[in-house]
């Protein structure tokens, strides 16, 4: 029960990595609020976690909206009385990958509003409650493309780099308040939007790892659990790649 008594908000947790983080946090005793735009997925995730004995609820939230982010944080405070952990996982992924010459303004704006400003909205809001209690852990889910370039993904790569800048800035500015901020950079992870096994893209992802496979969402969730827990009490401003060796190649 490494997170027993702690309260957390996880954005974009209806599916995939976010859901796996919500499941692991709840398994370790945290009270979890899932904030997502996918009502059906979010409600099912919360219900499944509760059925296993976890404390989890869902709230519809478009993270790009400051008003909805404020409502979500207020809901968490009203429900839990405190916020110990924030995990900014929500992100925008375009249906088609584009380089700088072909990416539309809409793609850039969606990446900025959802992936970066969504994280900033929630971070700004929870900081005041964390400052008051002199403790807190913020975890931003970036990507290997926050560390290295990726083919035909100019907007996504740029914003994932920016999330690391936000992470380090928050760690620098609020460490004196005992608030930690770290980033996780997942590599190729098996989710519902992954390329089909055996496809060219799937084989290319595997070829970029030392371990010869893609990762599972729970493997990212375990890294998030460490950063959220008191075991990481002296870890802040860190960027942890969970990528099978992709960025060490």
PDB file of N, CA, C and O in Angstrom, residues 2-75:
ATOM      1  N   UNK A   2       1.636   1.418  -1.033  1.00  0.00           N
ATOM      2  CA  UNK A   2       2.636   2.487  -1.097  1.00  0.00           C
ATOM      3  C   UNK A   2       2.035   3.876  -1.221  1.00  0.00           C
ATOM      4  O   UNK A   2       2.720   4.873  -0.988  1.00  0.00           O
ATOM      5  N   UNK A   3       0.751   3.957  -1.611  1.00  0.00           N
ATOM      6  CA  UNK A   3       0.090   5.262  -1.731  1.00  0.00           C
ATOM      7  C   UNK A   3      -1.099   5.371  -0.784  1.00  0.00           C
ATOM      8  O   UNK A   3      -1.993   6.191  -1.005  1.00  0.00           O
ATOM      9  N   UNK A   4      -1.101   4.603   0.267  1.00  0.00           N
ATOM     10  CA  UNK A   4      -2.227   4.588   1.187  1.00  0.00           C
ATOM     11  C   UNK A   4      -2.490   5.976   1.766  1.00  0.00           C
ATOM     12  O   UNK A   4      -1.580   6.660   2.231  1.00  0.00           O
ATOM     13  N   UNK A   5      -3.759   6.397   1.696  1.00  0.00           N
ATOM     14  CA  UNK A   5      -4.153   7.695   2.229  1.00  0.00           C
ATOM     15  C   UNK A   5      -3.916   8.861   1.296  1.00  0.00           C
ATOM     16  O   UNK A   5      -4.300   9.992   1.610  1.00  0.00           O
ATOM     17  N   UNK A   6      -3.314   8.610   0.144  1.00  0.00           N
ATOM     18  CA  UNK A   6      -3.021   9.703  -0.793  1.00  0.00           C
ATOM     19  C   UNK A   6      -4.145   9.844  -1.815  1.00  0.00           C
ATOM     20  O   UNK A   6      -4.836   8.885  -2.143  1.00  0.00           O
ATOM     21  N   UNK A   7      -4.305  11.069  -2.318  1.00  0.00           N
ATOM     22  CA  UNK A   7      -5.345  11.373  -3.303  1.00  0.00           C
ATOM     23  C   UNK A   7      -4.688  11.847  -4.590  1.00  0.00           C
ATOM     24  O   UNK A   7      -3.720  12.618  -4.556  1.00  0.00           O
ATOM     25  N   UNK A   8      -5.234  11.399  -5.710  1.00  0.00           N
ATOM     26  CA  UNK A   8      -4.593  11.699  -6.980  1.00  0.00           C
ATOM     27  C   UNK A   8      -5.598  12.017  -8.077  1.00  0.00           C
ATOM     28  O   UNK A   8      -6.713  11.503  -8.088  1.00  0.00           O
ATOM     29  N   UNK A   9      -5.180  12.885  -8.990  1.00  0.00           N
ATOM     30  CA  UNK A   9      -5.911  13.144 -10.233  1.00  0.00           C
ATOM     31  C   UNK A   9      -5.064  12.615 -11.372  1.00  0.00           C
ATOM     32  O   UNK A   9      -3.855  12.893 -11.444  1.00  0.00           O
ATOM     33  N   UNK A  10      -5.692  11.862 -12.271  1.00  0.00           N
ATOM     34  CA  UNK A  10      -4.989  11.364 -13.458  1.00  0.00           C
ATOM     35  C   UNK A  10      -5.799  11.776 -14.676  1.00  0.00           C
ATOM     36  O   UNK A  10      -6.973  11.407 -14.810  1.00  0.00           O
ATOM     37  N   UNK A  11      -5.201  12.559 -15.552  1.00  0.00           N
ATOM     38  CA  UNK A  11      -5.909  12.996 -16.754  1.00  0.00           C
ATOM     39  C   UNK A  11      -5.695  11.985 -17.878  1.00  0.00           C
ATOM     40  O   UNK A  11      -4.674  11.303 -17.938  1.00  0.00           O
ATOM     41  N   UNK A  12      -6.693  11.888 -18.747  1.00  0.00           N
ATOM     42  CA  UNK A  12      -6.570  10.971 -19.880  1.00  0.00           C
ATOM     43  C   UNK A  12      -6.420   9.522 -19.450  1.00  0.00           C
ATOM     44  O   UNK A  12      -5.623   8.779 -20.028  1.00  0.00           O
ATOM     45  N   UNK A  13      -7.198   9.106 -18.461  1.00  0.00           N
ATOM     46  CA  UNK A  13      -7.016   7.773 -17.868  1.00  0.00           C
ATOM     47  C   UNK A  13      -8.140   6.804 -18.212  1.00  0.00           C
ATOM     48  O   UNK A  13      -8.321   5.799 -17.532  1.00  0.00           O
ATOM     49  N   UNK A  14      -8.891   7.067 -19.267  1.00  0.00           N
ATOM     50  CA  UNK A  14      -9.956   6.151 -19.655  1.00  0.00           C
ATOM     51  C   UNK A  14      -9.406   4.891 -20.310  1.00  0.00           C
ATOM     52  O   UNK A  14     -10.039   3.834 -20.270  1.00  0.00           O
ATOM     53  N   UNK A  15      -8.230   5.009 -20.900  1.00  0.00           N
ATOM     54  CA  UNK A  15      -7.651   3.881 -21.638  1.00  0.00           C
ATOM     55  C   UNK A  15      -6.129   3.885 -21.478  1.00  0.00           C
ATOM     56  O   UNK A  15      -5.532   4.831 -20.970  1.00  0.00           O
ATOM     57  N   UNK A  16      -5.517   2.822 -21.950  1.00  0.00           N
ATOM     58  CA  UNK A  16      -4.083   2.770 -22.153  1.00  0.00           C
ATOM     59  C   UNK A  16      -3.223   3.031 -20.936  1.00  0.00           C
ATOM     60  O   UNK A  16      -3.475   2.526 -19.835  1.00  0.00           O
ATOM     61  N   UNK A  17      -2.199   3.837 -21.134  1.00  0.00           N
ATOM     62  CA  UNK A  17      -1.245   4.137 -20.071  1.00  0.00           C
ATOM     63  C   UNK A  17      -1.935   4.802 -18.889  1.00  0.00           C
ATOM     64  O   UNK A  17      -1.688   4.461 -17.735  1.00  0.00           O
ATOM     65  N   UNK A  18      -2.803   5.756 -19.161  1.00  0.00           N
ATOM     66  CA  UNK A  18      -3.485   6.459 -18.079  1.00  0.00           C
ATOM     67  C   UNK A  18      -4.314   5.523 -17.229  1.00  0.00           C
ATOM     68  O   UNK A  18      -4.295   5.592 -15.996  1.00  0.00           O
ATOM     69  N   UNK A  19      -5.045   4.632 -17.873  1.00  0.00           N
ATOM     70  CA  UNK A  19      -5.850   3.668 -17.116  1.00  0.00           C
ATOM     71  C   UNK A  19      -4.948   2.758 -16.283  1.00  0.00           C
ATOM     72  O   UNK A  19      -5.267   2.455 -15.126  1.00  0.00           O
ATOM     73  N   UNK A  20      -3.848   2.305 -16.855  1.00  0.00           N
ATOM     74  CA  UNK A  20      -2.931   1.437 -16.110  1.00  0.00           C
ATOM     75  C   UNK A  20      -2.380   2.154 -14.876  1.00  0.00           C
ATOM     76  O   UNK A  20      -2.231   1.547 -13.809  1.00  0.00           O
ATOM     77  N   UNK A  21      -2.107   3.447 -15.006  1.00  0.00           N
ATOM     78  CA  UNK A  21      -1.625   4.227 -13.860  1.00  0.00           C
ATOM     79  C   UNK A  21      -2.716   4.317 -12.807  1.00  0.00           C
ATOM     80  O   UNK A  21      -2.453   4.141 -11.605  1.00  0.00           O
ATOM     81  N   UNK A  22      -3.950   4.579 -13.236  1.00  0.00           N
ATOM     82  CA  UNK A  22      -5.062   4.646 -12.287  1.00  0.00           C
ATOM     83  C   UNK A  22      -5.224   3.321 -11.547  1.00  0.00           C
ATOM     84  O   UNK A  22      -5.432   3.288 -10.325  1.00  0.00           O
ATOM     85  N   UNK A  23      -5.113   2.218 -12.263  1.00  0.00           N
ATOM     86  CA  UNK A  23      -5.242   0.899 -11.648  1.00  0.00           C
ATOM     87  C   UNK A  23      -4.143   0.646 -10.625  1.00  0.00           C
ATOM     88  O   UNK A  23      -4.420   0.176  -9.503  1.00  0.00           O
ATOM     89  N   UNK A  24      -2.912   0.953 -10.974  1.00  0.00           N
ATOM     90  CA  UNK A  24      -1.789   0.702 -10.054  1.00  0.00           C
ATOM     91  C   UNK A  24      -1.876   1.601  -8.828  1.00  0.00           C
ATOM     92  O   UNK A  24      -1.618   1.158  -7.698  1.00  0.00           O
ATOM     93  N   UNK A  25      -2.227   2.866  -9.033  1.00  0.00           N
ATOM     94  CA  UNK A  25      -2.346   3.778  -7.890  1.00  0.00           C
ATOM     95  C   UNK A  25      -3.430   3.291  -6.928  1.00  0.00           C
ATOM     96  O   UNK A  25      -3.248   3.295  -5.713  1.00  0.00           O
ATOM     97  N   UNK A  26      -4.560   2.879  -7.492  1.00  0.00           N
ATOM     98  CA  UNK A  26      -5.652   2.394  -6.646  1.00  0.00           C
ATOM     99  C   UNK A  26      -5.259   1.114  -5.927  1.00  0.00           C
ATOM    100  O   UNK A  26      -5.585   0.925  -4.741  1.00  0.00           O
ATOM    101  N   UNK A  27      -4.564   0.230  -6.610  1.00  0.00           N
ATOM    102  CA  UNK A  27      -4.100  -1.016  -5.988  1.00  0.00           C
ATOM    103  C   UNK A  27      -3.197  -0.740  -4.794  1.00  0.00           C
ATOM    104  O   UNK A  27      -3.161  -1.513  -3.831  1.00  0.00           O
ATOM    105  N   UNK A  28      -2.469   0.366  -4.870  1.00  0.00           N
ATOM    106  CA  UNK A  28      -1.534   0.718  -3.803  1.00  0.00           C
ATOM    107  C   UNK A  28      -2.141   1.667  -2.772  1.00  0.00           C
ATOM    108  O   UNK A  28      -1.435   2.260  -1.971  1.00  0.00           O
ATOM    109  N   UNK A  29      -3.480   1.819  -2.804  1.00  0.00           N
ATOM    110  CA  UNK A  29      -4.170   2.524  -1.736  1.00  0.00           C
ATOM    111  C   UNK A  29      -4.571   3.951  -1.999  1.00  0.00           C
ATOM    112  O   UNK A  29      -5.166   4.603  -1.131  1.00  0.00           O
ATOM    113  N   UNK A  30      -4.273   4.479  -3.187  1.00  0.00           N
ATOM    114  CA  UNK A  30      -4.633   5.875  -3.481  1.00  0.00           C
ATOM    115  C   UNK A  30      -6.112   6.003  -3.814  1.00  0.00           C
ATOM    116  O   UNK A  30      -6.744   5.072  -4.331  1.00  0.00           O
ATOM    117  N   UNK A  31      -6.661   7.164  -3.517  1.00  0.00           N
ATOM    118  CA  UNK A  31      -7.995   7.532  -3.985  1.00  0.00           C
ATOM    119  C   UNK A  31      -7.799   8.255  -5.307  1.00  0.00           C
ATOM    120  O   UNK A  31      -7.047   9.230  -5.377  1.00  0.00           O
ATOM    121  N   UNK A  32      -8.468   7.796  -6.348  1.00  0.00           N
ATOM    122  CA  UNK A  32      -8.170   8.220  -7.718  1.00  0.00           C
ATOM    123  C   UNK A  32      -9.365   8.917  -8.354  1.00  0.00           C
ATOM    124  O   UNK A  32     -10.492   8.422  -8.294  1.00  0.00           O
ATOM    125  N   UNK A  33      -9.087  10.058  -8.984  1.00  0.00           N
ATOM    126  CA  UNK A  33     -10.071  10.716  -9.849  1.00  0.00           C
ATOM    127  C   UNK A  33      -9.547  10.661 -11.276  1.00  0.00           C
ATOM    128  O   UNK A  33      -8.458  11.165 -11.567  1.00  0.00           O
ATOM    129  N   UNK A  34     -10.330  10.028 -12.152  1.00  0.00           N
ATOM    130  CA  UNK A  34     -10.010   9.986 -13.577  1.00  0.00           C
ATOM    131  C   UNK A  34     -10.701  11.163 -14.257  1.00  0.00           C
ATOM    132  O   UNK A  34     -11.914  11.331 -14.144  1.00  0.00           O
ATOM    133  N   UNK A  35      -9.924  11.992 -14.959  1.00  0.00           N
ATOM    134  CA  UNK A  35     -10.469  13.129 -15.705  1.00  0.00           C
ATOM    135  C   UNK A  35     -10.229  12.876 -17.192  1.00  0.00           C
ATOM    136  O   UNK A  35      -9.077  12.794 -17.625  1.00  0.00           O
ATOM    137  N   UNK A  36     -11.302  12.755 -17.961  1.00  0.00           N
ATOM    138  CA  UNK A  36     -11.166  12.370 -19.364  1.00  0.00           C
ATOM    139  C   UNK A  36     -12.404  12.845 -20.124  1.00  0.00           C
ATOM    140  O   UNK A  36     -13.457  13.068 -19.521  1.00  0.00           O
ATOM    141  N   UNK A  37     -12.280  12.945 -21.453  1.00  0.00           N
ATOM    142  CA  UNK A  37     -13.438  13.327 -22.269  1.00  0.00           C
ATOM    143  C   UNK A  37     -14.246  12.111 -22.714  1.00  0.00           C
ATOM    144  O   UNK A  37     -15.355  12.253 -23.209  1.00  0.00           O
ATOM    145  N   UNK A  38     -13.685  10.923 -22.547  1.00  0.00           N
ATOM    146  CA  UNK A  38     -14.361   9.690 -22.956  1.00  0.00           C
ATOM    147  C   UNK A  38     -15.223   9.193 -21.804  1.00  0.00           C
ATOM    148  O   UNK A  38     -14.742   8.522 -20.892  1.00  0.00           O
ATOM    149  N   UNK A  39     -16.513   9.531 -21.835  1.00  0.00           N
ATOM    150  CA  UNK A  39     -17.396   9.182 -20.727  1.00  0.00           C
ATOM    151  C   UNK A  39     -17.518   7.678 -20.542  1.00  0.00           C
ATOM    152  O   UNK A  39     -17.399   7.162 -19.420  1.00  0.00           O
ATOM    153  N   UNK A  40     -17.752   6.953 -21.625  1.00  0.00           N
ATOM    154  CA  UNK A  40     -17.947   5.507 -21.518  1.00  0.00           C
ATOM    155  C   UNK A  40     -16.677   4.820 -21.015  1.00  0.00           C
ATOM    156  O   UNK A  40     -16.720   3.981 -20.106  1.00  0.00           O
ATOM    157  N   UNK A  41     -15.545   5.186 -21.599  1.00  0.00           N
ATOM    158  CA  UNK A  41     -14.275   4.580 -21.194  1.00  0.00           C
ATOM    159  C   UNK A  41     -13.883   4.943 -19.779  1.00  0.00           C
ATOM    160  O   UNK A  41     -13.407   4.098 -19.011  1.00  0.00           O
ATOM    161  N   UNK A  42     -14.087   6.209 -19.422  1.00  0.00           N
ATOM    162  CA  UNK A  42     -13.731   6.659 -18.079  1.00  0.00           C
ATOM    163  C   UNK A  42     -14.588   6.019 -17.008  1.00  0.00           C
ATOM    164  O   UNK A  42     -14.099   5.599 -15.947  1.00  0.00           O
ATOM    165  N   UNK A  43     -15.902   5.933 -17.285  1.00  0.00           N
ATOM    166  CA  UNK A  43     -16.805   5.312 -16.321  1.00  0.00           C
ATOM    167  C   UNK A  43     -16.513   3.827 -16.155  1.00  0.00           C
ATOM    168  O   UNK A  43     -16.550   3.293 -15.045  1.00  0.00           O
ATOM    169  N   UNK A  44     -16.166   3.153 -17.252  1.00  0.00           N
ATOM    170  CA  UNK A  44     -15.841   1.725 -17.167  1.00  0.00           C
ATOM    171  C   UNK A  44     -14.550   1.516 -16.387  1.00  0.00           C
ATOM    172  O   UNK A  44     -14.449   0.595 -15.560  1.00  0.00           O
ATOM    173  N   UNK A  45     -13.545   2.363 -16.644  1.00  0.00           N
ATOM    174  CA  UNK A  45     -12.283   2.239 -15.916  1.00  0.00           C
ATOM    175  C   UNK A  45     -12.508   2.410 -14.420  1.00  0.00           C
ATOM    176  O   UNK A  45     -12.023   1.616 -13.601  1.00  0.00           O
ATOM    177  N   UNK A  46     -13.266   3.444 -14.046  1.00  0.00           N
ATOM    178  CA  UNK A  46     -13.536   3.699 -12.627  1.00  0.00           C
ATOM    179  C   UNK A  46     -14.330   2.556 -12.014  1.00  0.00           C
ATOM    180  O   UNK A  46     -14.055   2.124 -10.882  1.00  0.00           O
ATOM    181  N   UNK A  47     -15.311   2.036 -12.754  1.00  0.00           N
ATOM    182  CA  UNK A  47     -16.130   0.936 -12.257  1.00  0.00           C
ATOM    183  C   UNK A  47     -15.303  -0.328 -12.071  1.00  0.00           C
ATOM    184  O   UNK A  47     -15.444  -1.036 -11.061  1.00  0.00           O
ATOM    185  N   UNK A  48     -14.439  -0.621 -13.038  1.00  0.00           N
ATOM    186  CA  UNK A  48     -13.594  -1.815 -12.946  1.00  0.00           C
ATOM    187  C   UNK A  48     -12.641  -1.725 -11.761  1.00  0.00           C
ATOM    188  O   UNK A  48     -12.397  -2.713 -11.055  1.00  0.00           O
ATOM    189  N   UNK A  49     -12.083  -0.547 -11.530  1.00  0.00           N
ATOM    190  CA  UNK A  49     -11.165  -0.356 -10.410  1.00  0.00           C
ATOM    191  C   UNK A  49     -11.907  -0.501  -9.089  1.00  0.00           C
ATOM    192  O   UNK A  49     -11.427  -1.158  -8.154  1.00  0.00           O
ATOM    193  N   UNK A  50     -13.101   0.078  -9.013  1.00  0.00           N
ATOM    194  CA  UNK A  50     -13.897  -0.021  -7.793  1.00  0.00           C
ATOM    195  C   UNK A  50     -14.301  -1.465  -7.518  1.00  0.00           C
ATOM    196  O   UNK A  50     -14.365  -1.901  -6.362  1.00  0.00           O
ATOM    197  N   UNK A  51     -14.582  -2.223  -8.584  1.00  0.00           N
ATOM    198  CA  UNK A  51     -14.985  -3.622  -8.424  1.00  0.00           C
ATOM    199  C   UNK A  51     -13.870  -4.470  -7.823  1.00  0.00           C
ATOM    200  O   UNK A  51     -14.138  -5.518  -7.221  1.00  0.00           O
ATOM    201  N   UNK A  52     -12.635  -4.002  -7.986  1.00  0.00           N
ATOM    202  CA  UNK A  52     -11.491  -4.720  -7.413  1.00  0.00           C
ATOM    203  C   UNK A  52     -11.120  -4.193  -6.033  1.00  0.00           C
ATOM    204  O   UNK A  52     -10.077  -4.564  -5.482  1.00  0.00           O
ATOM    205  N   UNK A  53     -11.958  -3.300  -5.497  1.00  0.00           N
ATOM    206  CA  UNK A  53     -11.722  -2.787  -4.159  1.00  0.00           C
ATOM    207  C   UNK A  53     -11.037  -1.449  -4.091  1.00  0.00           C
ATOM    208  O   UNK A  53     -10.778  -0.928  -2.999  1.00  0.00           O
ATOM    209  N   UNK A  54     -10.768  -0.842  -5.240  1.00  0.00           N
ATOM    210  CA  UNK A  54     -10.119   0.466  -5.257  1.00  0.00           C
ATOM    211  C   UNK A  54     -11.111   1.593  -5.077  1.00  0.00           C
ATOM    212  O   UNK A  54     -12.322   1.417  -5.252  1.00  0.00           O
ATOM    213  N   UNK A  55     -10.590   2.754  -4.729  1.00  0.00           N
ATOM    214  CA  UNK A  55     -11.415   3.951  -4.599  1.00  0.00           C
ATOM    215  C   UNK A  55     -11.146   4.814  -5.829  1.00  0.00           C
ATOM    216  O   UNK A  55     -10.066   5.396  -5.969  1.00  0.00           O
ATOM    217  N   UNK A  56     -12.115   4.872  -6.722  1.00  0.00           N
ATOM    218  CA  UNK A  56     -11.897   5.571  -7.993  1.00  0.00           C
ATOM    219  C   UNK A  56     -13.212   6.134  -8.497  1.00  0.00           C
ATOM    220  O   UNK A  56     -14.256   5.480  -8.421  1.00  0.00           O
ATOM    221  N   UNK A  57     -13.158   7.343  -9.030  1.00  0.00           N
ATOM    222  CA  UNK A  57     -14.326   7.972  -9.632  1.00  0.00           C
ATOM    223  C   UNK A  57     -13.925   8.617 -10.949  1.00  0.00           C
ATOM    224  O   UNK A  57     -12.739   8.824 -11.222  1.00  0.00           O
ATOM    225  N   UNK A  58     -14.926   8.911 -11.762  1.00  0.00           N
ATOM    226  CA  UNK A  58     -14.690   9.517 -13.074  1.00  0.00           C
ATOM    227  C   UNK A  58     -15.397  10.853 -13.168  1.00  0.00           C
ATOM    228  O   UNK A  58     -16.523  11.015 -12.673  1.00  0.00           O
ATOM    229  N   UNK A  59     -14.746  11.808 -13.828  1.00  0.00           N
ATOM    230  CA  UNK A  59     -15.359  13.104 -14.103  1.00  0.00           C
ATOM    231  C   UNK A  59     -15.040  13.505 -15.535  1.00  0.00           C
ATOM    232  O   UNK A  59     -13.875  13.486 -15.948  1.00  0.00           O
ATOM    233  N   UNK A  60     -16.082  13.851 -16.287  1.00  0.00           N
ATOM    234  CA  UNK A  60     -15.854  14.333 -17.652  1.00  0.00           C
ATOM    235  C   UNK A  60     -15.065  15.635 -17.590  1.00  0.00           C
ATOM    236  O   UNK A  60     -15.443  16.572 -16.873  1.00  0.00           O
ATOM    237  N   UNK A  61     -13.996  15.705 -18.364  1.00  0.00           N
ATOM    238  CA  UNK A  61     -13.169  16.914 -18.352  1.00  0.00           C
ATOM    239  C   UNK A  61     -12.372  17.039 -19.638  1.00  0.00           C
ATOM    240  O   UNK A  61     -11.646  16.115 -20.022  1.00  0.00           O
ATOM    241  N   UNK A  62     -12.515  18.171 -20.290  1.00  0.00           N
ATOM    242  CA  UNK A  62     -11.664  18.554 -21.414  1.00  0.00           C
ATOM    243  C   UNK A  62     -10.510  19.347 -20.816  1.00  0.00           C
ATOM    244  O   UNK A  62     -10.688  20.488 -20.373  1.00  0.00           O
ATOM    245  N   UNK A  63      -9.327  18.752 -20.778  1.00  0.00           N
ATOM    246  CA  UNK A  63      -8.198  19.372 -20.080  1.00  0.00           C
ATOM    247  C   UNK A  63      -7.771  20.686 -20.709  1.00  0.00           C
ATOM    248  O   UNK A  63      -7.088  21.494 -20.059  1.00  0.00           O
ATOM    249  N   UNK A  64      -8.157  20.910 -21.963  1.00  0.00           N
ATOM    250  CA  UNK A  64      -7.763  22.157 -22.620  1.00  0.00           C
ATOM    251  C   UNK A  64      -8.590  23.343 -22.135  1.00  0.00           C
ATOM    252  O   UNK A  64      -8.266  24.493 -22.431  1.00  0.00           O
ATOM    253  N   UNK A  65      -9.647  23.073 -21.381  1.00  0.00           N
ATOM    254  CA  UNK A  65     -10.519  24.130 -20.861  1.00  0.00           C
ATOM    255  C   UNK A  65     -10.105  24.492 -19.436  1.00  0.00           C
ATOM    256  O   UNK A  65     -10.228  23.658 -18.531  1.00  0.00           O
ATOM    257  N   UNK A  66      -9.648  25.713 -19.197  1.00  0.00           N
ATOM    258  CA  UNK A  66      -9.298  26.112 -17.831  1.00  0.00           C
ATOM    259  C   UNK A  66     -10.468  25.955 -16.868  1.00  0.00           C
ATOM    260  O   UNK A  66     -10.285  25.557 -15.718  1.00  0.00           O
ATOM    261  N   UNK A  67     -11.682  26.237 -17.337  1.00  0.00           N
ATOM    262  CA  UNK A  67     -12.854  26.135 -16.469  1.00  0.00           C
ATOM    263  C   UNK A  67     -13.116  24.686 -16.072  1.00  0.00           C
ATOM    264  O   UNK A  67     -13.423  24.391 -14.906  1.00  0.00           O
ATOM    265  N   UNK A  68     -12.998  23.769 -17.033  1.00  0.00           N
ATOM    266  CA  UNK A  68     -13.237  22.361 -16.712  1.00  0.00           C
ATOM    267  C   UNK A  68     -12.117  21.789 -15.850  1.00  0.00           C
ATOM    268  O   UNK A  68     -12.372  20.953 -14.970  1.00  0.00           O
ATOM    269  N   UNK A  69     -10.897  22.236 -16.075  1.00  0.00           N
ATOM    270  CA  UNK A  69      -9.787  21.803 -15.218  1.00  0.00           C
ATOM    271  C   UNK A  69     -10.028  22.270 -13.787  1.00  0.00           C
ATOM    272  O   UNK A  69      -9.827  21.518 -12.822  1.00  0.00           O
ATOM    273  N   UNK A  70     -10.474  23.522 -13.632  1.00  0.00           N
ATOM    274  CA  UNK A  70     -10.757  24.067 -12.312  1.00  0.00           C
ATOM    275  C   UNK A  70     -11.868  23.283 -11.623  1.00  0.00           C
ATOM    276  O   UNK A  70     -11.797  22.984 -10.419  1.00  0.00           O
ATOM    277  N   UNK A  71     -12.889  22.919 -12.399  1.00  0.00           N
ATOM    278  CA  UNK A  71     -13.992  22.131 -11.841  1.00  0.00           C
ATOM    279  C   UNK A  71     -13.496  20.771 -11.363  1.00  0.00           C
ATOM    280  O   UNK A  71     -13.894  20.283 -10.286  1.00  0.00           O
ATOM    281  N   UNK A  72     -12.620  20.143 -12.147  1.00  0.00           N
ATOM    282  CA  UNK A  72     -12.099  18.824 -11.785  1.00  0.00           C
ATOM    283  C   UNK A  72     -11.278  18.889 -10.506  1.00  0.00           C
ATOM    284  O   UNK A  72     -11.414  18.034  -9.614  1.00  0.00           O
ATOM    285  N   UNK A  73     -10.417  19.889 -10.400  1.00  0.00           N
ATOM    286  CA  UNK A  73      -9.600  20.030  -9.190  1.00  0.00           C
ATOM    287  C   UNK A  73     -10.492  20.327  -7.985  1.00  0.00           C
ATOM    288  O   UNK A  73     -10.305  19.765  -6.898  1.00  0.00           O
ATOM    289  N   UNK A  74     -11.486  21.185  -8.177  1.00  0.00           N
ATOM    290  CA  UNK A  74     -12.423  21.479  -7.095  1.00  0.00           C
ATOM    291  C   UNK A  74     -13.188  20.241  -6.663  1.00  0.00           C
ATOM    292  O   UNK A  74     -13.426  20.019  -5.463  1.00  0.00           O
ATOM    293  N   UNK A  75     -13.565  19.423  -7.632  1.00  0.00           N
ATOM    294  CA  UNK A  75     -14.268  18.177  -7.335  1.00  0.00           C
ATOM    295  C   UNK A  75     -13.379  17.248  -6.507  1.00  0.00           C
ATOM    296  O   UNK A  75     -13.853  16.607  -5.550  1.00  0.00           O
TER     297      UNK A  75
END
